[in-house]
Coordinates of C-alpha atoms and ligand atoms in Angstrom, one line a residue:
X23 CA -196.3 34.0 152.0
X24 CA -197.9 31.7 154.3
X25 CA -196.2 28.7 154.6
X26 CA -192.1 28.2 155.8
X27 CA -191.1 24.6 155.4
X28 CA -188.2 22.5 154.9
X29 CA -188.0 19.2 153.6
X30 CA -185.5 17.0 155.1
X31 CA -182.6 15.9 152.7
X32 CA -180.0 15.3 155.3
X33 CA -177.9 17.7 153.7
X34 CA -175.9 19.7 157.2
X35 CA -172.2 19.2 155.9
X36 CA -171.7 18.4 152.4
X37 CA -169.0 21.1 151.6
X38 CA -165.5 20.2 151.1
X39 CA -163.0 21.0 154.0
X40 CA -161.9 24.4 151.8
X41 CA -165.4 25.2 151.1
X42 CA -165.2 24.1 147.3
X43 CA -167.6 22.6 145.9
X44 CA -168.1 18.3 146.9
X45 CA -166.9 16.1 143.4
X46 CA -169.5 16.2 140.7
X47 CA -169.5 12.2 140.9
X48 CA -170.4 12.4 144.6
X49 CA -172.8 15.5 144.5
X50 CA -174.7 13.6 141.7
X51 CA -174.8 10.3 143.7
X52 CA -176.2 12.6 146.7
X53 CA -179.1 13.9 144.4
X54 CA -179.8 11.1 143.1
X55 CA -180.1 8.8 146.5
X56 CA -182.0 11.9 147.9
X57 CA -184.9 12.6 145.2
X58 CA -184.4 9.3 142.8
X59 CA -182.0 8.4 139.9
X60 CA -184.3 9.2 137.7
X61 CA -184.8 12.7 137.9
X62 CA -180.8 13.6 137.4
X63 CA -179.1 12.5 134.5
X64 CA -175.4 13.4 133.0
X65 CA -175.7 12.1 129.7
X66 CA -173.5 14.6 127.3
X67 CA -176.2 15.1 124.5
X68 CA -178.9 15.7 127.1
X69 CA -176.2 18.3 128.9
X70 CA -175.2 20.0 125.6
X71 CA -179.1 20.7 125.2
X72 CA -179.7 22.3 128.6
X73 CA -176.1 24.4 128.0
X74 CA -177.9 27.6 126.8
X75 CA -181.1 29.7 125.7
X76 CA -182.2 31.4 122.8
X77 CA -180.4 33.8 123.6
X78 CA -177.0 31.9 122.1
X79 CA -175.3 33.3 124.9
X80 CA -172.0 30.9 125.2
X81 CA -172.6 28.4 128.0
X82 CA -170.5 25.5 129.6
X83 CA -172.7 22.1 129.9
X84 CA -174.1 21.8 132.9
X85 CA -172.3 18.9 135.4
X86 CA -176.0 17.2 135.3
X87 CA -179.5 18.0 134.3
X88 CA -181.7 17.8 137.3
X89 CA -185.3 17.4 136.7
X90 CA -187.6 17.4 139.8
X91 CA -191.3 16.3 139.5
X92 CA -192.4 18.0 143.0
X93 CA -191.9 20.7 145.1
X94 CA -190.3 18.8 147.8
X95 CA -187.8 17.4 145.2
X96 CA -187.0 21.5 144.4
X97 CA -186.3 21.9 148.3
X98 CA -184.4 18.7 148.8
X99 CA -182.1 19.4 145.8
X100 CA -181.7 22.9 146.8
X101 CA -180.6 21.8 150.2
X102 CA -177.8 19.6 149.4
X103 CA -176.5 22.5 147.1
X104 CA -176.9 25.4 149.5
X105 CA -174.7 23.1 152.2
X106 CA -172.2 22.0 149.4
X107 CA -171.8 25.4 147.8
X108 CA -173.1 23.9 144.8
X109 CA -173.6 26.5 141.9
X110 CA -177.5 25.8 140.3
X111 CA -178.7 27.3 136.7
X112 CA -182.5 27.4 136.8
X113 CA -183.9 27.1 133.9
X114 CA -187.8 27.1 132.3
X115 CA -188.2 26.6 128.6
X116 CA -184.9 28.5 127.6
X117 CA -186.5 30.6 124.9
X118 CA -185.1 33.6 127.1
X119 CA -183.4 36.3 125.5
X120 CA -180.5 37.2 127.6
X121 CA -178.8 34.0 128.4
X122 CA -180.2 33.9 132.2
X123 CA -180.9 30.3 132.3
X124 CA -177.4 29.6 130.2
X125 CA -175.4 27.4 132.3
X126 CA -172.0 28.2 133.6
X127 CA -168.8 26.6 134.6
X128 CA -169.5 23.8 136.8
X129 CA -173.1 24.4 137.7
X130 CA -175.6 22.3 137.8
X131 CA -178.5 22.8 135.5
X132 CA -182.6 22.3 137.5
X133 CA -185.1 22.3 135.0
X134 CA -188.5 22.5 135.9
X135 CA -189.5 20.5 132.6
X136 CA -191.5 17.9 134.4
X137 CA -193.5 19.6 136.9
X138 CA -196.3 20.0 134.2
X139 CA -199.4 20.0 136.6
X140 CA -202.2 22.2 135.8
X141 CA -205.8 22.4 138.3
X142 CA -209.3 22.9 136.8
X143 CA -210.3 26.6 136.4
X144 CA -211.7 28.0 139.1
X145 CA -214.4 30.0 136.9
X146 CA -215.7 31.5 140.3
X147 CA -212.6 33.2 141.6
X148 CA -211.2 33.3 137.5
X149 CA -208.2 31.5 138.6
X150 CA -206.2 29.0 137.4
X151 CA -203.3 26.8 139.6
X152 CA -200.4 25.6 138.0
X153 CA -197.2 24.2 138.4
X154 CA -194.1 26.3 136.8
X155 CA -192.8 24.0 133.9
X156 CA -196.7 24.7 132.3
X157 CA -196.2 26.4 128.7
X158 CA -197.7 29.3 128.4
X159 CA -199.8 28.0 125.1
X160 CA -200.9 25.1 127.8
X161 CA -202.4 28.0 130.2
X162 CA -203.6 30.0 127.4
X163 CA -205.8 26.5 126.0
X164 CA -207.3 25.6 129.6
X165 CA -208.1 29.0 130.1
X166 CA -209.8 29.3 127.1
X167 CA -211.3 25.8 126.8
X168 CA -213.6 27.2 130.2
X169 CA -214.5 30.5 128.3
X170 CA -212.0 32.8 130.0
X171 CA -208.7 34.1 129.0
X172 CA -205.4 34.3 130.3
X173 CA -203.8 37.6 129.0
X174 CA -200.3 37.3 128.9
X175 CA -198.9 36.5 125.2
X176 CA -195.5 36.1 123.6
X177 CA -194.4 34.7 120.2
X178 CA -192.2 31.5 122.6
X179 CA -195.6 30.9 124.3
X180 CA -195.3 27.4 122.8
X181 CA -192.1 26.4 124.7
X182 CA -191.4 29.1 127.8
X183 CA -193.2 27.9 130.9
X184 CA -195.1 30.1 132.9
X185 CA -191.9 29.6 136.1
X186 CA -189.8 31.6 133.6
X187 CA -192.6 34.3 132.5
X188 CA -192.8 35.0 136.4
X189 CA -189.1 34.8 136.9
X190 CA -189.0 37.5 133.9
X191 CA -192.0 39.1 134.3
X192 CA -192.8 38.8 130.8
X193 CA -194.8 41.2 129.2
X194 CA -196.0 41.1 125.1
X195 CA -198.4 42.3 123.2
X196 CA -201.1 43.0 125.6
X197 CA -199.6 44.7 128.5
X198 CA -201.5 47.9 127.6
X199 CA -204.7 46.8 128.4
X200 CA -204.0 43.6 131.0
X201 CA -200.5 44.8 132.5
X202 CA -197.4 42.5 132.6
X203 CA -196.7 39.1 134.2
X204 CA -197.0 40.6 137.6
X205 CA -200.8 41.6 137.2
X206 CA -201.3 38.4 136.3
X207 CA -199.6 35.9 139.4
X208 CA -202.4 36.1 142.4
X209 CA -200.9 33.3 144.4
X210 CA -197.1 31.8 144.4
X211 CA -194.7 29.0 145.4
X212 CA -191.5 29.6 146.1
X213 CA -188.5 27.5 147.0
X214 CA -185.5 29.1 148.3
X215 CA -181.7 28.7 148.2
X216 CA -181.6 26.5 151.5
X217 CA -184.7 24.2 150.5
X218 CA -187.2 26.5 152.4
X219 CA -190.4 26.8 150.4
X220 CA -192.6 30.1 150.4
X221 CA -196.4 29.0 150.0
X222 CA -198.9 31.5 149.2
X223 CA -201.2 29.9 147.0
X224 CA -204.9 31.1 148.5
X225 CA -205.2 33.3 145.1
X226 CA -206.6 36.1 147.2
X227 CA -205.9 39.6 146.0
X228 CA -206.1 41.6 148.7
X229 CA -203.7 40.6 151.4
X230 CA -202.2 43.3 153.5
X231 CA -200.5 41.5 156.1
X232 CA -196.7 42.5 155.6
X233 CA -194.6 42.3 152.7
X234 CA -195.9 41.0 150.1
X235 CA -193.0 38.4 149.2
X236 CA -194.4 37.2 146.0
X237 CA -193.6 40.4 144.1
X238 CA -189.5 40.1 145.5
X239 CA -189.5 36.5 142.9
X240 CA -191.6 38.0 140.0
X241 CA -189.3 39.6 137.8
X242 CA -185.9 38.8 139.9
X243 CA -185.0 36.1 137.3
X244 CA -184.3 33.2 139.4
X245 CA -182.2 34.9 141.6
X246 CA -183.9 34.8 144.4
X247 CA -185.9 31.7 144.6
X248 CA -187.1 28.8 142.4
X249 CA -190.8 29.3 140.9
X250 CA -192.4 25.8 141.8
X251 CA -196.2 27.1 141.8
X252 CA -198.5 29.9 140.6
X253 CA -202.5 30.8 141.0
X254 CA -203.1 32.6 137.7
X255 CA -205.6 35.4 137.1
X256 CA -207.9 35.0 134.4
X257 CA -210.0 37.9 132.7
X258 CA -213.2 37.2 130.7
X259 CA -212.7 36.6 126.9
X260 CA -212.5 39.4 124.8
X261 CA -216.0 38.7 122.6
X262 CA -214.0 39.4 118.9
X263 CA -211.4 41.8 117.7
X264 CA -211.0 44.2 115.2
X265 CA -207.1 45.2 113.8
X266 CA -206.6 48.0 112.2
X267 CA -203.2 49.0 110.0
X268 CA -202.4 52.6 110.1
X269 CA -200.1 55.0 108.8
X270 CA -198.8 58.3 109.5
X271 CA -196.8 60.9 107.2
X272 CA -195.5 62.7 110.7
X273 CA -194.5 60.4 113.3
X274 CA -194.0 63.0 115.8
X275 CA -197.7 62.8 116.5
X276 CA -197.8 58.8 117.3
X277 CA -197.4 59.6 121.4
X278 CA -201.1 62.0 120.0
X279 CA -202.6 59.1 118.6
X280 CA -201.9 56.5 121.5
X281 CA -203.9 59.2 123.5
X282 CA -206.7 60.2 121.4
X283 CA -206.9 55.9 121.0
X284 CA -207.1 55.5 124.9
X285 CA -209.6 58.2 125.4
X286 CA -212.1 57.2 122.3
X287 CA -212.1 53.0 123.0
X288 CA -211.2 53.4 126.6
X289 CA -210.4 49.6 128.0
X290 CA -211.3 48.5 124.6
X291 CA -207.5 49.2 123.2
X292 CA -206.4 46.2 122.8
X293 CA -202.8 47.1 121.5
X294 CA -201.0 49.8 119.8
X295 CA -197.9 48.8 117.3
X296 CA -195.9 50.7 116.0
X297 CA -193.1 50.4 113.1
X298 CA -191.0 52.9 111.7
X299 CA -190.2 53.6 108.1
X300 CA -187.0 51.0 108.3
X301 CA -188.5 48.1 109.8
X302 CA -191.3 48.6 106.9
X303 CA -188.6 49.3 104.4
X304 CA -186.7 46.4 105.7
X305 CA -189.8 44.0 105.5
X306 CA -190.6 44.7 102.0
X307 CA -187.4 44.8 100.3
X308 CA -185.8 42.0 102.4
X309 CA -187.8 39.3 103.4
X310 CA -190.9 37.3 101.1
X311 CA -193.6 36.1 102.5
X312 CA -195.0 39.6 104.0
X313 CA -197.7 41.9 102.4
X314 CA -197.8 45.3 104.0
X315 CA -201.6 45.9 103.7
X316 CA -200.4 50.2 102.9
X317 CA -197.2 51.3 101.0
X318 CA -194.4 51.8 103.7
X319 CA -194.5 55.4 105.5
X320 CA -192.8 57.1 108.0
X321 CA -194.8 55.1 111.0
X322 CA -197.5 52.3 110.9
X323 CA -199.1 50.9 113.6
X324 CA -201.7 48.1 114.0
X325 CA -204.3 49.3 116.4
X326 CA -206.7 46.5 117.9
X327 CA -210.2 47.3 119.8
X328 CA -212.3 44.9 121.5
X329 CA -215.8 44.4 121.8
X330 CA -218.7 42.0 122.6
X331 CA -218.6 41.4 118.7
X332 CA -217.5 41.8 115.6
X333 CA -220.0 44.2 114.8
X334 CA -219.3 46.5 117.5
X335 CA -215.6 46.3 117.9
X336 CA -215.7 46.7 114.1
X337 CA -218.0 50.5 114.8
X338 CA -215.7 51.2 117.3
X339 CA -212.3 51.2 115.3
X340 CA -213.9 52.5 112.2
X341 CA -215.1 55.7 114.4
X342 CA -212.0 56.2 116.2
X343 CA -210.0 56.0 112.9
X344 CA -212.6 58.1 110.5
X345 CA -212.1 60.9 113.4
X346 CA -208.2 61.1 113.1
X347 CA -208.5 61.2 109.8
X348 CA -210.5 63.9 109.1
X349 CA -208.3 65.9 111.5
X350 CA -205.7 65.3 109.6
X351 CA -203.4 63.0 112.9
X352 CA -203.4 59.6 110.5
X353 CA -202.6 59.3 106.8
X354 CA -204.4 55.9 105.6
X355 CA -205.8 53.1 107.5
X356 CA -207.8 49.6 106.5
X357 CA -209.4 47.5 108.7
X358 CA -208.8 43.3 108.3
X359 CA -212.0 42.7 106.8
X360 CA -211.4 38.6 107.5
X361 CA -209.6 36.8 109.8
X362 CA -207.0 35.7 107.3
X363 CA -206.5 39.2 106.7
X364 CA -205.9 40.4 110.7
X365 CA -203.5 36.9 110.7
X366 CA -201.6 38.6 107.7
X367 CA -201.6 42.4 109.3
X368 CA -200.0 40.9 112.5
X369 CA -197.4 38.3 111.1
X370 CA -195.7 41.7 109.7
X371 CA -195.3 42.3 113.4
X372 CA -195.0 38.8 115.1
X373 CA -193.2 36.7 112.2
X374 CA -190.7 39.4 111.2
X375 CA -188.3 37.7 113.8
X376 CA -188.2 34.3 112.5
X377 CA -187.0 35.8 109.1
X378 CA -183.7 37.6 110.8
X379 CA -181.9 34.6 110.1
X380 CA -182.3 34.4 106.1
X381 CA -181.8 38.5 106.2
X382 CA -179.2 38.8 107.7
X383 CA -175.8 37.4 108.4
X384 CA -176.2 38.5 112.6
X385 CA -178.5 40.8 114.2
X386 CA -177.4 43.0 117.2
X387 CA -180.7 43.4 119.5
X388 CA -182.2 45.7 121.9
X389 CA -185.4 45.6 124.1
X390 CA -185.4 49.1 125.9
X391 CA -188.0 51.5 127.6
X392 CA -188.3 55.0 126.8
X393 CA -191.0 57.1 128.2
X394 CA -193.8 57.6 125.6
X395 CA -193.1 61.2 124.6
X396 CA -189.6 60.8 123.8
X397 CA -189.9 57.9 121.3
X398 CA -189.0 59.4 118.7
X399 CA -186.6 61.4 119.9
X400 CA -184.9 58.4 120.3
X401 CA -185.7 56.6 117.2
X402 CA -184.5 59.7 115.7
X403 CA -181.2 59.6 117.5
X404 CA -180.2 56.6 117.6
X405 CA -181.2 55.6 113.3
X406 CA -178.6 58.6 112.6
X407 CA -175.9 57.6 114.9
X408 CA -176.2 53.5 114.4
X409 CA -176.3 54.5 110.3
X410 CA -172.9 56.3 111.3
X411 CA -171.5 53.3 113.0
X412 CA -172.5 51.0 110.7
X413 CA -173.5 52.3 107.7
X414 CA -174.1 48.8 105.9
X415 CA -176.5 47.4 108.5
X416 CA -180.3 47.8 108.2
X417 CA -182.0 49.6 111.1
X418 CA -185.3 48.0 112.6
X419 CA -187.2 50.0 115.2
X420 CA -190.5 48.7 116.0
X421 CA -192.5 48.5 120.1
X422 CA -195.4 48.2 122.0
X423 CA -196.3 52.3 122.4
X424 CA -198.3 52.5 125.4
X425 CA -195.9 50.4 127.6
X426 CA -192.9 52.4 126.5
X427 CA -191.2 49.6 125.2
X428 CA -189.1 50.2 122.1
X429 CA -187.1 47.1 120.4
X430 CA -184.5 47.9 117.6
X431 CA -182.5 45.4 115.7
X432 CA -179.9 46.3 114.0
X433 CA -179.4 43.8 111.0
X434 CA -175.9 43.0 110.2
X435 CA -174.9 41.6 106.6
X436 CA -171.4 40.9 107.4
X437 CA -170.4 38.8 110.8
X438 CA -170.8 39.6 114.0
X439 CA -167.8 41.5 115.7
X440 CA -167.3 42.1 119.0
X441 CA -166.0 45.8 118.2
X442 CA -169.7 46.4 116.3
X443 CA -171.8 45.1 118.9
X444 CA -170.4 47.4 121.9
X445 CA -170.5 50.6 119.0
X446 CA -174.2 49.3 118.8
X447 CA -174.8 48.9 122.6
X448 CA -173.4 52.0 123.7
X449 CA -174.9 53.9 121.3
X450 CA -178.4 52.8 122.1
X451 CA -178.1 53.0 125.8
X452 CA -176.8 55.8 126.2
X453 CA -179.4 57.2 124.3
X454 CA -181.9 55.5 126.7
X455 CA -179.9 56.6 129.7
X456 CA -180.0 60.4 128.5
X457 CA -183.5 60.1 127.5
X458 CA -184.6 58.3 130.8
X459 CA -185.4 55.1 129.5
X460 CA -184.5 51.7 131.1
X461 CA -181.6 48.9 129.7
X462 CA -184.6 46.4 129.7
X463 CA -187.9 46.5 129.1
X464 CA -189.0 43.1 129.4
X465 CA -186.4 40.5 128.7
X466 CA -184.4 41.4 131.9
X467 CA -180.6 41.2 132.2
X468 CA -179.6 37.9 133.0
X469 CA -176.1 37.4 131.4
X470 CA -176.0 39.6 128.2
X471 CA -177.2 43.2 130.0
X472 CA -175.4 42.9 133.0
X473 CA -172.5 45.2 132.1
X474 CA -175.3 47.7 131.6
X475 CA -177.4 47.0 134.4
X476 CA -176.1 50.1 136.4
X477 CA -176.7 52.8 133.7
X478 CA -179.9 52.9 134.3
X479 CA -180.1 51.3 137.8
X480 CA -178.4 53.8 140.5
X481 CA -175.8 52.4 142.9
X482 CA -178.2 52.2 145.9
X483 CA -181.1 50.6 143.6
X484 CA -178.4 47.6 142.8
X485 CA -177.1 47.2 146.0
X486 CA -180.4 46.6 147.4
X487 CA -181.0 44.2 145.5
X488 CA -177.7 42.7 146.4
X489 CA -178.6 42.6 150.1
X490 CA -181.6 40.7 149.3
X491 CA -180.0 38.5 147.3
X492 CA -177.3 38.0 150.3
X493 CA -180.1 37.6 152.7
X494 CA -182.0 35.1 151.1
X495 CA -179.3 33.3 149.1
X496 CA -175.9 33.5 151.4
X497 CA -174.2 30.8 149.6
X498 CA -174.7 32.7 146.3
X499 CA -176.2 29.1 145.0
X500 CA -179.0 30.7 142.8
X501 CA -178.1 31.9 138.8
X502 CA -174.7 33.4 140.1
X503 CA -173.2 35.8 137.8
X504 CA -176.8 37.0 136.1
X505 CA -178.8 39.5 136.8
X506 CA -177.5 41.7 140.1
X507 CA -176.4 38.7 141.0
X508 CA -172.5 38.7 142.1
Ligands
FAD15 C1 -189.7 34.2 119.6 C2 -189.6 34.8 121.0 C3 -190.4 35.8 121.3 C4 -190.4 36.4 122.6 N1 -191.2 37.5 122.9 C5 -191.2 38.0 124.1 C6 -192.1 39.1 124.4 O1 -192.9 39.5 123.6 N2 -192.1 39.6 125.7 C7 -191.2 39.1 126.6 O2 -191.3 39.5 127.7 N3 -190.3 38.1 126.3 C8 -190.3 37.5 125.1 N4 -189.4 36.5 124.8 C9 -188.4 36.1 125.8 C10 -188.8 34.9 126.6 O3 -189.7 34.0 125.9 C11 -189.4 35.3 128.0 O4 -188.4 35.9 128.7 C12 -190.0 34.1 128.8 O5 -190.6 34.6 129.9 C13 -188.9 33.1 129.3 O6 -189.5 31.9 129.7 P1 -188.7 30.5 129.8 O7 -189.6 29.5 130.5 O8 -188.3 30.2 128.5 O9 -187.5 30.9 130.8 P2 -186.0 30.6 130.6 O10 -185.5 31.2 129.4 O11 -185.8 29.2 130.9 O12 -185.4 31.5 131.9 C14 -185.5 32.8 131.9 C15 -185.0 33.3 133.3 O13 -185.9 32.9 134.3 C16 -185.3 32.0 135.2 N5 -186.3 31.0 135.5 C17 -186.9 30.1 134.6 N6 -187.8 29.4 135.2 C18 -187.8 29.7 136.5 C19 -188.5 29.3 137.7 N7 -189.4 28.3 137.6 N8 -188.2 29.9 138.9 C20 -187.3 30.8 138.9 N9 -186.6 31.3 137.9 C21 -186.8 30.7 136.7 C22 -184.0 31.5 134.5 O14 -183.1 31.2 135.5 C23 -183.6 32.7 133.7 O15 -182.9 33.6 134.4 C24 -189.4 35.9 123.5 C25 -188.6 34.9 123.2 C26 -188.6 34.3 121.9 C27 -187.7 33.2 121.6

């Protein structure tokens, strides 16, 4: 990162003579003479709103809800709360899943809501600059309103700002052919705990002068550093798509299929679904407004190919399917034939989670890597031991194959207890811990994983990342008590 600066807020010696935090009333009157009283506001309703994330995680309100416009305004505020000892929840849109941007006990909530600004495309370099409180769905439209494509895609693209996909590194449906929210971020800005800002916005990607400091923010969930800014890679849009739905009588050859589907459409494989015979089960007996284009079987997957048309990403699929079937490796498959159809194939996969809350009375759920060839292994393992836990709960097991990412839900009909969710959670990692796999796969930890952080992260992995944490964040300002973070 290029640039080290410091905005002046005045802020040497606002700690308390025991090194408590200063009185709420005074900090606030400190912000607010230092960046504007219109950017901090205490009202309770306001407060209650910024208290949590979609997560539900139990949050205390937030002393105040601070609301820069700039990136001087992130340093100044970070300034006075790095001297004062002054606890800060960063927060994006909030739609994340593991309560990191829930606020704690007397923290202070900054939400990058209003820095909103959003630069031309650069249809030269295929970049696109941005300020962090941008939604996703806002990135996506420019980038497609100048014929190019930004590749990162998640159902909360509508509210979660592209800060909080970088803080998360958020990955979705198209990580097998694009790569996460990492591949994505060519340039970033950066403020740290004592108001120092990290600018590297030239958008170049090859840069090998040193550490490259963006990657230490990307991913590290706020604990390092506030997200202010971000150059954005853009790919050329896909021409059209074709979506397949296919299914499989033995699921032990789905790792087969992934393969044989990389090596036939190459960087055309758009994505590769799977669900398991529960999830389908579950879909059709449980919730309305879903057709399953084939009767349920053991696995289905949507496949999706690109092309420069219809025509040919059409030939492409068809090919690729009629091949595996005549050898025997798929069952049944149809092709949408409209795009109503493809809309209706991939709301069983992308709507399914709006419908938890008329299924069920809670849901218990997991977002955890395996490596490919041991999928079903694990789906295997872990359906007969959670139907042993909880024999009255429905089992969901559905992922993104080729990124080893495997979510299960389990679907609860009776309340929530605390005893069932830790039968569920240990269960399920220590199936991922004995199978390799990783605690998260792309929601990170934040508040909700933390206990489980170190099965699958040794002791000399998470106390590096403490050290960094201690060297850039000494006051231990930033997202306390999320993430690695102490
Ligand atoms: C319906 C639904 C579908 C989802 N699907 C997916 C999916 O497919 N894949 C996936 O990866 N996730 C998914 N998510 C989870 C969530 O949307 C992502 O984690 C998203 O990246 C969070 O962005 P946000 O702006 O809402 O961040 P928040 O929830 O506000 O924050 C998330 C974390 O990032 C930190 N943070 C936020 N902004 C900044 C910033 N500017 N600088 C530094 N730190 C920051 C917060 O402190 C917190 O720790 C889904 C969520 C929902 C509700």
């Amino acid at each position: 990162m290029a640039v080290c600066e410091q905005a002046d807020s005045g802020a040497a010696s606002e700690r308390t003579p025991d090194g408590s935090p200063p009185d709420p009333a005074a900090l606030i009157a400190r912000l607010a003479e230092a960046i504007g009283p219109d950017r901090i506001s205490d009202d309770p309703d306001l407060r209650t709103r910024h208290a949590t994330d979609w997560s539900g995680v139990p949050a205390a309100a937030p002393l105040a809800v601070v609301r820069p416009r700039t990136t001087e305004e992130v340093s100044a505020v970070l300034q006075i709360c790095s001297a004062a000892g002054q606890p800060v929840a960063v927060q994006g849109g909030r739609t994340g899943l593991c309560g990191g941007a829930a606020t704690g006990d007397g923290e202070i909530a900054l939400s990058l809501d209003r820095m909103t600004g959003l630069s031309t495309v650069d249809r030269r370099a295929g970049t696109l600059t941005v300020e962090a409180g941008v939604t996703l769905a806002a990135v996506q439209e420019a980038a497609e309103e100048s014929g190019l494509f930004y590749a990162v895609d998640i159902g909360a693209r509508g509210t979660a700002q592209i800060g909080g996909t970088i803080a998360t590194n958020a990955g979705g449906i198209r990580v097998l052919r694009y790569g996460m929210t990492r591949e994505q971020v060519l340039g970033l800005e950066v403020v740290l705990a004592d108001g120092t800002v990290l600018s590297d916005m030239s958008g170049m990607q090859k840069n090998n002068t040193g550490i490259d400091l963006k990657q230490l923010f990307i991913g590290s969930e706020g604990s390092l550093g506030i997200v202010t800014r971000a150059v954005l890679r853009l790919h050329p849009r896909p021409g059209a798509t074709a979506t397949a739905w296919v299914t499989m009588d033995d699921e032990t050859l789905l790792p087969d299929l992934l393969a044989s589907a990389r090596a036939a459409l190459g960087p055309a494989l758009g994505a590769f679904e799977p669900m398991w015979r529960d999830y389908l089960e579950t879909v059709s007996t449980r919730m309305s407004g879903f057709s399953l284009p084939l009767d349920p079987a053991p696995v289905a997957v949507i496949v999706e190919c690109f092309g420069p048309d219809e025509a040919a990403a059409r030939e492409a699929l068809e090919g690729f399917l009629a091949d595996r079937m005549e050898a025997g490796r798929v069952t049944d498959a149809v092709i949408a034939s409209s795009v109503d159809q493809e809309r209706r194939i991939w709301a069983v996969r992308d709507e399914v989670p709006a419908a938890y809350p008329t299924a069920f009375k809670a849901i218990i759920p997991f977002d955890v890597s395996i490596p490919i060839g041991r999928m079903n292994a694990a789906v295997g393992e872990m359906r007969s031991e959670l139907t042993t836990a909880l024999p009255d709960a429905d089992l969901l097991f559905y992922g993104h194959l080729g990124d080893s990412n495997l979510h299960v839900v389990v679907g609860l009909h009776e309340a929530l207890t605390t005893e069932a969710k830790h039968r569920a959670e240990a269960i399920v990692y220590d199936r991922v811990r004995a199978l390799g796999g990783s605690v998260s796969a792309e929601h990170g930890i934040g508040r909700s994983k933390r206990r489980w952080l170190a099965h699958t992260r040794s002791a000399a992995e998470i106390e590096t990342m403490r050290r960094l944490k201690a060297a850039l964040d000494p006051a231990g300002i930033l997202n306390p008590g999320r993430s690695f973070a102490a």
